[in-house]
Coordinates of C-alpha atoms in Angstrom, one line a residue:
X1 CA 51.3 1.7 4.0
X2 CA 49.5 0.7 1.0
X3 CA 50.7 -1.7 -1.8
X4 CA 49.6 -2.4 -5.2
X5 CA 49.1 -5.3 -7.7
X6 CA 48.6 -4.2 -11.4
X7 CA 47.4 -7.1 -14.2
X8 CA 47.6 -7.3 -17.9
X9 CA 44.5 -8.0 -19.9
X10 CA 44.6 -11.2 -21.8
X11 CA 45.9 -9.0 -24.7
X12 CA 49.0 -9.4 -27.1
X13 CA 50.0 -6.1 -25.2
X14 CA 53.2 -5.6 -23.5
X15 CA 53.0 -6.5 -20.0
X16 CA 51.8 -3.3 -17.7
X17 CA 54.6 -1.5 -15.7
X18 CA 53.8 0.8 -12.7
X19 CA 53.7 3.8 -15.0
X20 CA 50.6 2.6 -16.7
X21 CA 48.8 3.5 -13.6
X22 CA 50.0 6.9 -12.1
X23 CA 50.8 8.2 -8.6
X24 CA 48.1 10.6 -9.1
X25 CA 45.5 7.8 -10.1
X26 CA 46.6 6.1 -6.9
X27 CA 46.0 8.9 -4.6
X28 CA 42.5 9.1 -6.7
X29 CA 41.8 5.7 -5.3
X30 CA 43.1 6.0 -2.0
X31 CA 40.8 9.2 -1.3
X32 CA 38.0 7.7 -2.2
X33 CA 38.3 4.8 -0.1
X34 CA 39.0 7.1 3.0
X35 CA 36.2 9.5 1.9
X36 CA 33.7 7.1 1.7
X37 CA 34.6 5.9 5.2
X38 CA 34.5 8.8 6.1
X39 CA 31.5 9.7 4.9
X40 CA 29.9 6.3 6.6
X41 CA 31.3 7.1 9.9
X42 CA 29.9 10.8 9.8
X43 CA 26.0 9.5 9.0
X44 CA 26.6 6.6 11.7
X45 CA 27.2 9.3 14.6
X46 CA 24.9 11.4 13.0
X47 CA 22.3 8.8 14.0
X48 CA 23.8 7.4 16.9
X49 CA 23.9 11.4 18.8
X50 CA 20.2 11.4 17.7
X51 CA 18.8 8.7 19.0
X52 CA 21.1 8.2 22.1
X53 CA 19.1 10.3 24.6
X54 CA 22.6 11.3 26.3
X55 CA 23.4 14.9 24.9
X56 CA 21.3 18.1 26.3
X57 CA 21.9 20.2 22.9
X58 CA 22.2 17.4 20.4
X59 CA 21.3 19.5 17.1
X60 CA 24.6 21.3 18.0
X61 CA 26.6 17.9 17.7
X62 CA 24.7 16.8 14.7
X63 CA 24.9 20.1 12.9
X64 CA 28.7 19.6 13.3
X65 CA 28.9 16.3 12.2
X66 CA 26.5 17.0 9.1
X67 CA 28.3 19.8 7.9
X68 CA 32.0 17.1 7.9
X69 CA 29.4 14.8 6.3
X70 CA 28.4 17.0 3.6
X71 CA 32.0 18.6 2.7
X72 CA 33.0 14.6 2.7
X73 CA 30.2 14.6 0.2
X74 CA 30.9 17.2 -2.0
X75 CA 34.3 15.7 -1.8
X76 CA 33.4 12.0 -3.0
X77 CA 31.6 13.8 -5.8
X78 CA 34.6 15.6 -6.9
X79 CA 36.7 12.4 -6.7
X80 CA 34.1 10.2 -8.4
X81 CA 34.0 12.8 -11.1
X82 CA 38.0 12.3 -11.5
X83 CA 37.9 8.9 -11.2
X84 CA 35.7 8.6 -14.2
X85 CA 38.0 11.2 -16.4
X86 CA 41.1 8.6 -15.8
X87 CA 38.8 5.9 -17.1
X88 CA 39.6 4.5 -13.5
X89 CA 36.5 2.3 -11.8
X90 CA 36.9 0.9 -8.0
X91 CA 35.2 -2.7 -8.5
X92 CA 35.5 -4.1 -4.8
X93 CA 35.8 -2.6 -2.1
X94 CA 37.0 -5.3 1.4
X95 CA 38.1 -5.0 4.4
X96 CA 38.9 -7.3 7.0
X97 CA 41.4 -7.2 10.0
X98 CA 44.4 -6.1 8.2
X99 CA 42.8 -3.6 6.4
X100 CA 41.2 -2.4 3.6
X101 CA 41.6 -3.4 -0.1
X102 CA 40.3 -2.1 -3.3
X103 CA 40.8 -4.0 -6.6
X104 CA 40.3 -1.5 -9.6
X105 CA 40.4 -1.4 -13.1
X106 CA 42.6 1.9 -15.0
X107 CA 42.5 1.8 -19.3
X108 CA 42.4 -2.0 -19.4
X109 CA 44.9 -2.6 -16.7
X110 CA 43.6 -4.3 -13.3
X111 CA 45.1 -3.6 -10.1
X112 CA 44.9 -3.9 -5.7
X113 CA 45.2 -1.0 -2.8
X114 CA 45.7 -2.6 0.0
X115 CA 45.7 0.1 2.9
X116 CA 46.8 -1.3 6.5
X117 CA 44.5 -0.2 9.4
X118 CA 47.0 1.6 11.1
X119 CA 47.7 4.4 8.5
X120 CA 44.3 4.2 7.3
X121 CA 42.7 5.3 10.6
X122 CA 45.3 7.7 11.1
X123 CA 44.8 9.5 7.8
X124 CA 41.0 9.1 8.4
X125 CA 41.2 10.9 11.7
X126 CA 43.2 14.0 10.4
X127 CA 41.2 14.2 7.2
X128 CA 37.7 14.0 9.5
X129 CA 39.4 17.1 12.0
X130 CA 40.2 18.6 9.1
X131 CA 36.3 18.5 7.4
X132 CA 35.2 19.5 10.8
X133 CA 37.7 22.4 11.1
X134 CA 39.6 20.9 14.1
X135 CA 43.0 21.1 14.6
X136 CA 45.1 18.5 13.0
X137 CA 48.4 18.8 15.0
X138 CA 50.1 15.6 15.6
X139 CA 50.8 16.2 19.6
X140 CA 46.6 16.8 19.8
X141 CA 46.5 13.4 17.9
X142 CA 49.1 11.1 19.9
X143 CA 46.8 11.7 22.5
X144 CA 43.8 10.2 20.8
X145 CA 45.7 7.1 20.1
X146 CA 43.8 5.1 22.0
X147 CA 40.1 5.8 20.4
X148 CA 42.1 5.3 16.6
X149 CA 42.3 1.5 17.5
X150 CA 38.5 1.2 17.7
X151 CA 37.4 3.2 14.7
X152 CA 37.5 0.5 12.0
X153 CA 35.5 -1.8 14.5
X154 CA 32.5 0.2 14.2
X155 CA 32.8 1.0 10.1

């Protein structure tokens, strides 16, 4: 679930309503939080199949990985690009053990994203099946609840 705190400039302005900031700004925001996990997450296994020693054929892994880690590329690009059209710039990016939060500024008006870790690892694990062309069915994913609860931890 995310949640978000707008503020007014110290302007004679009226005071900022939801509107000011729309639902498709917020999904801008929210994608490019996830893709730049996502994108982090790619390179680290990247380097961690690599160097590990442990896989016979690792090219094959890493070829798979780098091809999710260049469509989440392309991707970032694309939402960067949009984010700059809104006049919409993420200024912080934290996380801690709740979860992640993003404070942003959109046409004068500050606001927070705060993302819990529970649906933020969840949409990160479909969106990274997706980029890697694996299925995204939610029976396939209740089974990989278990490695979802120690994804942040390495991020």
């Amino acid at each position: 679930m995310a949640t978000t705190k707008i503020n007014t400039p110290n302007t004679l302005r009226k005071p900022a309503i939801i509107e000011d900031i729309t639902t498709e700004e917020l999904s801008l925001v929210r994608s490019y939080l996830l893709l730049t996990f996502i994108h982090k997450v790619f390179e680290r296994d990247c380097r961690v199949i690599s160097k590990s020693g442990l896989f016979k054929t690792p090219q094959l892994y890493m070829e798979l990985i780098s091809s999710g880690a260049k469509k989440t590329s392309l991707m970032l690009n694309e939402v960067t690009r949009e984010l700059t059209s809104h006049d919409l710039r993420i200024t912080t990016i934290r996380q801690d053990q709740n979860g992640v939060e993003a404070s942003y500024s959109c046409r004068g008006y500050k606001g927070e994203m705060n993302i819990l870790w529970p649906g933020f690892r969840k949409e990160m694990l479909l969106r990274m099946r997706a980029y890697l062309g694996l299925a995204t069915e939610l029976s396939i994913l209740s089974r990989e609840q278990s490695s979802l609860e120690q994804l942040a931890l390495s991020i």
